[in-house]
Amino acid sequence: MKKIASIMAALVLMCAFAFAAPQESTAAPDNVGIYLIEDFNSGYEEFASVSTLPGFWSWCYSAMGWPAADAYIEMGEMCIYSNGSDAFYFDSAKGGAPKEEVANAEYIGFHVNSNLDQEILIGFFGCGDVDKKAEGESGFQMVKDNSLPEDAVVTYAAYVITDDGEVMATRNNPDRVTLPPNFKGYVVYDINDYKNNWVSSEEDNNIDLSKTSIKTIGLNINANDVDVDSYLSFDNFFICGEGVTNQPGDIATTEDYVQLDASMFYGVDINSLDNISPYPDQGGTVTPPADDETPAPTENNDATAPAETAGETAAPTATQNGGDAESAGFPTWAWIVIAVAVVAIIVVIAVVAGKKNKGADDNK
């Protein structure tokens, strides 16, 4: 009886671990590629201030007259040493991504190295060719679809792949996505969460990816208390998708970070992964990320006015806060399977005990 009970207990544990583990990706199709947009390895002077680079635009400086993010290109990375809340971009010296690649993009991401003991809010921020807006070139920003009702709840999610190789998610974020303190790894967004911020609030702001390139790269970020010790650095901006040319460059060969492969996230159900954001999946109290003295601009800042030049690009906006939880976490059906297994143990024990008692009676 003890042997049978031990076997059944082992089966229960196997069920628990099997169903609690995130669902693994099916093998990514052979033609899924990672295309490196920018790795900061060439085309920049060492210790170059981002504010001096061609195509530079900052919401804080250009739109509000405040100091821009204090960012520099150093040792193959873009580092922010102060003024950690801004939305800014600049021309990619590597050339960005042409329309032919963006047309097939499904994800966009970059590497983050945070030395900050606080959460950060972050999203990609960039644009195509501002001189070809009439041809469909667009600005990229995580904002709400203009076709949705004003009171529509919008939340955002992203894959996070740590430098230890752990694959998780940040979900239910009402504005960009939240990364935890001292996060080191890649953040990977669904590119369809990005809308065109070069149109007015009355226009369709969905991006036709077949008509736009990505010429400038940057960040829409809120981070408190960034300084030379608690600095942030960013690297390896990329797009990924089926039909995208596989030119990962340093992403696949670096020894400084995890070597990212599309199979780590492509095809993985994001709701099956552990949620590291402060916004819970199934009810509970929300702990909002820390705000900054220089908060990200809101929709009341006339953010959706069309941009006539690169310097008049629409300011970043915060989406409406939402509490709708995505269905995720440990699935209910897994608990049911475990419960059934437990019942099976009880039944087996009862049957064995019954047989033992019957045998004892027969021997009387």
Coordinates of C-alpha atoms in Angstrom, one line a residue:
M1 CA 0.0 0.0 0.0
K2 CA 2.8 2.4 0.9
K3 CA 4.4 1.7 -2.5
I4 CA 1.2 2.5 -4.4
A5 CA 0.6 5.6 -2.3
S6 CA 4.2 6.8 -3.0
I7 CA 3.7 6.3 -6.7
M8 CA 0.5 8.2 -6.7
A9 CA 2.0 11.0 -4.7
A10 CA 4.8 11.3 -7.2
L11 CA 2.3 11.5 -10.1
V12 CA 0.5 14.4 -8.3
L13 CA 3.8 16.3 -7.9
M14 CA 4.6 15.6 -11.6
C15 CA 1.2 17.1 -12.6
A16 CA 1.7 20.1 -10.4
F17 CA 5.1 20.9 -11.9
A18 CA 4.0 20.2 -15.4
F19 CA 1.0 22.5 -15.3
A20 CA 2.6 25.2 -13.2
A21 CA 5.5 25.6 -15.7
P22 CA 5.1 28.2 -18.5
Q23 CA 4.1 26.8 -21.8
E24 CA 7.1 26.3 -24.0
S25 CA 7.2 27.8 -27.4
T26 CA 6.7 25.5 -30.3
A27 CA 9.7 25.7 -32.6
A28 CA 9.7 29.1 -34.4
P29 CA 9.2 28.7 -38.1
D30 CA 12.4 28.5 -40.1
N31 CA 11.8 31.9 -41.7
V32 CA 11.4 33.8 -38.4
G33 CA 14.2 36.3 -38.2
I34 CA 15.7 38.8 -35.8
Y35 CA 16.9 42.0 -37.5
L36 CA 19.3 44.1 -35.6
I37 CA 18.3 47.8 -35.9
E38 CA 21.1 49.4 -33.7
D39 CA 23.9 48.1 -31.5
F40 CA 25.8 51.4 -31.0
N41 CA 29.1 49.7 -32.0
S42 CA 29.9 52.1 -34.9
G43 CA 28.9 55.4 -36.3
Y44 CA 29.0 57.3 -33.0
E45 CA 31.8 59.2 -31.3
E46 CA 32.7 57.8 -27.9
F47 CA 30.9 59.6 -25.1
A48 CA 28.7 61.4 -27.6
S49 CA 25.8 63.2 -26.0
V50 CA 22.5 61.9 -27.6
S51 CA 21.2 65.4 -27.7
T52 CA 23.9 66.3 -30.3
L53 CA 23.1 63.5 -32.6
P54 CA 21.3 64.0 -36.0
G55 CA 17.5 63.7 -35.8
F56 CA 17.4 64.2 -32.0
W57 CA 14.1 65.2 -30.5
S58 CA 13.0 65.3 -26.9
W59 CA 9.5 65.8 -25.5
C60 CA 10.9 67.3 -22.3
Y61 CA 13.2 69.7 -24.2
S62 CA 11.5 70.3 -27.5
A63 CA 7.9 70.4 -26.3
M64 CA 8.2 71.6 -22.7
G65 CA 11.5 73.5 -22.4
W66 CA 12.7 71.1 -19.6
P67 CA 16.1 69.4 -19.6
A68 CA 16.2 66.4 -21.9
A69 CA 17.3 62.9 -20.8
D70 CA 21.0 63.0 -20.0
A71 CA 22.0 60.2 -22.4
Y72 CA 25.3 59.3 -24.0
I73 CA 26.7 56.6 -26.3
E74 CA 29.5 54.8 -24.4
M75 CA 31.2 51.5 -25.0
G76 CA 28.6 50.2 -27.4
E77 CA 25.6 51.2 -25.3
M78 CA 23.3 54.1 -24.8
C79 CA 23.5 55.2 -21.1
I80 CA 21.2 57.6 -19.2
Y81 CA 22.8 59.3 -16.2
S82 CA 20.1 61.7 -15.1
N83 CA 16.7 63.2 -16.1
G84 CA 15.4 59.7 -16.5
S85 CA 11.9 60.6 -17.6
D86 CA 11.6 61.7 -21.2
A87 CA 10.5 60.6 -24.6
F88 CA 13.3 61.1 -27.1
Y89 CA 14.8 59.6 -30.3
F90 CA 17.6 60.2 -32.7
D91 CA 18.7 58.9 -36.1
S92 CA 20.1 55.3 -36.0
A93 CA 23.7 55.4 -37.2
K94 CA 23.3 51.8 -38.3
G95 CA 20.4 52.9 -40.6
G96 CA 17.5 51.5 -38.7
A97 CA 15.1 49.1 -40.5
P98 CA 13.9 49.5 -44.0
K99 CA 10.3 49.1 -45.1
E100 CA 10.9 45.7 -46.5
E101 CA 11.9 44.4 -43.0
V102 CA 9.3 46.4 -41.0
A103 CA 6.6 45.0 -43.2
N104 CA 7.0 41.6 -41.7
A105 CA 7.8 42.7 -38.1
E106 CA 5.7 41.2 -35.3
Y107 CA 7.8 42.2 -32.4
I108 CA 10.1 45.1 -31.5
G109 CA 12.5 45.1 -28.5
F110 CA 15.9 46.0 -27.0
H111 CA 18.2 45.1 -24.1
V112 CA 17.9 46.9 -20.8
N113 CA 20.6 47.1 -18.0
S114 CA 19.1 48.8 -15.0
N115 CA 21.2 49.7 -12.0
L116 CA 18.2 51.5 -10.4
D117 CA 16.6 50.2 -7.2
Q118 CA 13.2 51.2 -8.5
E119 CA 10.7 50.1 -11.2
I120 CA 10.8 51.9 -14.5
L121 CA 8.1 52.5 -17.1
I122 CA 9.4 52.0 -20.6
G123 CA 8.4 51.7 -24.3
F124 CA 10.1 52.0 -27.6
F125 CA 9.9 55.5 -29.2
G126 CA 10.9 56.2 -32.7
C127 CA 9.7 57.0 -36.2
G128 CA 10.2 56.5 -39.9
D129 CA 11.1 59.2 -42.5
V130 CA 9.3 62.4 -41.5
D131 CA 9.5 63.7 -45.0
K132 CA 7.5 60.8 -46.3
K133 CA 4.5 60.9 -44.0
A134 CA 2.2 61.2 -47.0
E135 CA 3.5 57.9 -48.2
G136 CA 2.7 56.1 -44.9
E137 CA 5.8 56.6 -42.9
S138 CA 4.8 56.7 -39.2
G139 CA 5.8 57.6 -35.6
F140 CA 5.9 54.6 -33.2
Q141 CA 4.4 55.0 -29.7
M142 CA 2.4 52.9 -27.3
V143 CA -0.9 54.8 -27.3
K144 CA -4.5 53.8 -27.5
D145 CA -6.2 53.0 -30.8
N146 CA -8.1 56.1 -31.9
S147 CA -11.1 54.0 -33.0
L148 CA -11.7 52.8 -29.4
P149 CA -14.3 54.6 -27.2
E150 CA -12.9 57.2 -24.9
D151 CA -13.6 55.1 -21.8
A152 CA -12.1 51.9 -23.3
V153 CA -9.6 50.2 -21.0
V154 CA -6.3 49.5 -22.6
T155 CA -3.4 47.5 -21.1
Y156 CA 0.0 46.5 -22.4
A157 CA 2.2 43.5 -22.1
A158 CA 5.7 42.4 -23.1
Y159 CA 7.9 39.4 -22.9
V160 CA 11.0 39.8 -20.7
I161 CA 14.0 37.5 -21.1
T162 CA 16.5 38.0 -18.3
D163 CA 20.3 37.7 -18.8
D164 CA 19.9 34.4 -16.8
G165 CA 17.7 33.1 -19.6
E166 CA 14.5 33.2 -17.7
V167 CA 11.4 34.0 -19.8
M168 CA 8.7 35.9 -18.1
A169 CA 6.1 38.6 -18.9
T170 CA 5.0 42.1 -17.7
R171 CA 1.2 42.3 -18.1
N172 CA -1.8 44.5 -17.4
N173 CA 0.2 47.7 -17.6
P174 CA -2.0 50.8 -18.3
D175 CA 0.9 52.8 -19.7
R176 CA 3.8 51.3 -21.6
V177 CA 5.3 48.4 -19.5
T178 CA 6.8 48.2 -16.1
L179 CA 10.2 46.6 -15.4
P180 CA 11.3 45.7 -11.9
P181 CA 14.3 47.2 -10.0
N182 CA 17.7 46.3 -11.4
F183 CA 16.3 44.4 -14.4
K184 CA 18.8 43.1 -16.8
G185 CA 17.6 41.5 -20.0
Y186 CA 15.5 42.0 -23.1
V187 CA 12.0 43.4 -23.3
V188 CA 10.1 42.4 -26.4
Y189 CA 6.8 44.1 -27.4
D190 CA 4.1 43.2 -29.8
I191 CA 4.7 45.8 -32.6
N192 CA 0.9 46.1 -33.1
D193 CA 0.6 47.8 -29.7
Y194 CA 2.4 50.8 -31.3
K195 CA 0.3 53.4 -33.0
N196 CA 1.1 56.3 -35.3
N197 CA 1.6 59.5 -33.2
W198 CA 1.8 61.6 -36.4
V199 CA -1.9 61.9 -36.8
S200 CA -4.7 63.7 -34.9
S201 CA -7.0 62.0 -32.4
E202 CA -9.8 61.9 -35.1
E203 CA -7.7 60.0 -37.6
D204 CA -6.9 56.3 -37.9
N205 CA -3.6 55.8 -36.0
N206 CA -3.0 52.2 -36.9
I207 CA 0.4 51.8 -38.6
D208 CA 0.6 50.1 -42.0
L209 CA 3.9 48.4 -41.5
S210 CA 4.3 47.8 -45.2
K211 CA 4.6 51.6 -45.7
T212 CA 7.0 52.7 -43.0
S213 CA 10.6 52.3 -42.1
I214 CA 12.2 52.8 -38.7
K215 CA 14.7 55.5 -39.1
T216 CA 15.0 56.9 -35.5
I217 CA 15.3 55.0 -32.3
G218 CA 14.7 56.0 -28.7
L219 CA 12.7 55.5 -25.5
N220 CA 9.5 56.7 -23.8
I221 CA 10.6 56.3 -20.3
N222 CA 9.8 57.2 -16.7
A223 CA 12.6 56.4 -14.2
N224 CA 13.2 58.1 -10.8
D225 CA 16.5 59.0 -9.2
V226 CA 18.7 58.0 -12.1
D227 CA 22.4 59.1 -11.5
V228 CA 25.9 58.0 -12.3
D229 CA 25.7 55.1 -9.9
S230 CA 22.1 54.1 -10.6
Y231 CA 22.3 54.5 -14.3
L232 CA 20.4 52.8 -17.1
S233 CA 21.9 51.4 -20.3
F234 CA 20.3 50.1 -23.5
D235 CA 21.5 48.1 -26.4
N236 CA 20.6 45.9 -29.4
F237 CA 17.3 47.4 -30.7
F238 CA 15.7 44.9 -33.0
I239 CA 12.6 43.7 -34.8
C240 CA 11.5 40.1 -35.2
G241 CA 8.9 38.3 -37.3
E242 CA 8.1 35.7 -39.9
G243 CA 9.7 36.8 -43.1
V244 CA 12.1 39.3 -41.4
T245 CA 15.7 38.8 -42.5
N246 CA 17.7 37.0 -39.9
Q247 CA 20.6 39.4 -39.2
P248 CA 20.8 39.4 -35.3
G249 CA 24.4 40.5 -35.2
D250 CA 25.5 40.9 -31.5
I251 CA 22.2 39.7 -30.3
A252 CA 23.1 36.1 -31.2
T253 CA 26.8 36.3 -30.3
T254 CA 27.2 38.6 -27.3
E255 CA 28.9 37.3 -24.2
D256 CA 27.7 40.3 -22.1
Y257 CA 24.0 39.4 -22.2
V258 CA 21.8 36.4 -22.8
Q259 CA 22.1 35.3 -26.4
L260 CA 18.5 35.9 -27.6
D261 CA 16.8 33.5 -29.9
A262 CA 13.4 33.9 -31.4
S263 CA 12.3 30.5 -30.0
M264 CA 12.5 32.0 -26.5
F265 CA 9.4 34.0 -27.0
Y266 CA 8.0 33.5 -30.5
G267 CA 4.8 31.5 -30.3
V268 CA 4.8 31.5 -26.4
D269 CA 1.5 32.2 -24.8
I270 CA 2.3 35.4 -22.9
N271 CA -0.4 34.7 -20.4
S272 CA 1.3 31.4 -19.4
L273 CA 4.3 33.2 -18.1
D274 CA 5.0 34.6 -14.7
N275 CA 3.8 38.2 -14.5
I276 CA 6.5 40.5 -13.0
S277 CA 4.5 43.8 -13.3
P278 CA 2.9 45.3 -10.2
Y279 CA -0.5 44.9 -11.8
P280 CA -2.0 41.5 -10.8
D281 CA -3.6 39.1 -13.1
Q282 CA -6.6 38.1 -11.0
G283 CA -7.8 40.8 -8.8
G284 CA -5.9 42.0 -5.7
T285 CA -4.5 45.4 -4.9
V286 CA -2.6 47.2 -7.6
T287 CA 0.7 48.8 -6.6
P288 CA 1.2 51.6 -9.1
P289 CA 4.8 52.2 -10.3
A290 CA 6.5 55.2 -8.8
D291 CA 5.9 58.3 -10.7
D292 CA 8.6 60.9 -11.5
E293 CA 8.9 64.6 -10.9
T294 CA 8.9 64.9 -14.6
P295 CA 6.0 62.7 -15.5
A296 CA 5.2 61.4 -18.9
P297 CA 2.8 63.7 -20.6
T298 CA -0.9 62.8 -20.7
E299 CA -3.5 63.0 -23.4
N300 CA -4.3 66.5 -22.2
N301 CA -1.0 67.8 -23.6
D302 CA -2.3 68.0 -27.2
A303 CA -0.2 64.9 -27.9
T304 CA -2.2 63.9 -31.0
A305 CA -1.6 67.0 -33.0
P306 CA 0.0 66.1 -36.4
A307 CA 3.7 66.6 -36.6
E308 CA 4.8 68.8 -39.5
T309 CA 8.5 68.3 -38.9
A310 CA 10.6 66.0 -36.8
G311 CA 10.8 68.8 -34.2
E312 CA 7.0 68.9 -33.9
T313 CA 6.5 65.2 -33.4
A314 CA 3.5 64.4 -31.2
A315 CA 4.3 64.3 -27.5
P316 CA 4.1 61.0 -25.7
T317 CA 0.8 60.2 -23.9
A318 CA -0.3 58.0 -21.1
T319 CA -3.1 55.6 -21.9
Q320 CA -6.1 55.4 -19.6
N321 CA -5.6 53.4 -16.5
G322 CA -7.2 50.1 -16.5
G323 CA -7.7 47.3 -14.0
D324 CA -9.1 44.6 -16.3
A325 CA -6.9 41.6 -15.6
E326 CA -5.8 39.2 -18.2
S327 CA -6.6 35.6 -17.6
A328 CA -3.3 34.1 -16.6
G329 CA -1.3 32.6 -13.8
F330 CA -1.7 29.0 -12.6
P331 CA -4.6 27.7 -14.6
T332 CA -7.8 26.4 -13.0
W333 CA -7.9 23.2 -15.0
A334 CA -4.5 22.3 -13.6
W335 CA -5.9 22.4 -10.1
I336 CA -8.7 20.2 -11.2
V337 CA -6.3 17.6 -12.6
I338 CA -4.3 17.7 -9.3
A339 CA -7.6 17.3 -7.3
V340 CA -8.6 14.3 -9.4
A341 CA -5.2 12.8 -8.8
V342 CA -5.5 13.3 -5.0
V343 CA -9.0 11.7 -5.1
A344 CA -7.4 8.8 -7.0
I345 CA -4.8 8.3 -4.2
I346 CA -7.6 8.2 -1.6
V347 CA -9.5 5.6 -3.7
V348 CA -6.4 3.5 -4.2
I349 CA -5.6 3.6 -0.4
A350 CA -9.2 2.7 0.4
V351 CA -9.2 -0.2 -2.0
V352 CA -5.9 -1.6 -0.8
A353 CA -7.1 -1.2 2.8
G354 CA -10.3 -3.1 2.0
K355 CA -8.4 -5.9 0.4
K356 CA -6.1 -6.1 3.4
N357 CA -9.1 -6.3 5.8
K358 CA -10.8 -8.9 3.6
G359 CA -7.6 -11.0 3.6
A360 CA -7.5 -10.7 7.4
D361 CA -11.1 -11.9 7.7
D362 CA -10.5 -14.9 5.4
N363 CA -7.6 -16.0 7.6
K364 CA -9.8 -16.1 10.7

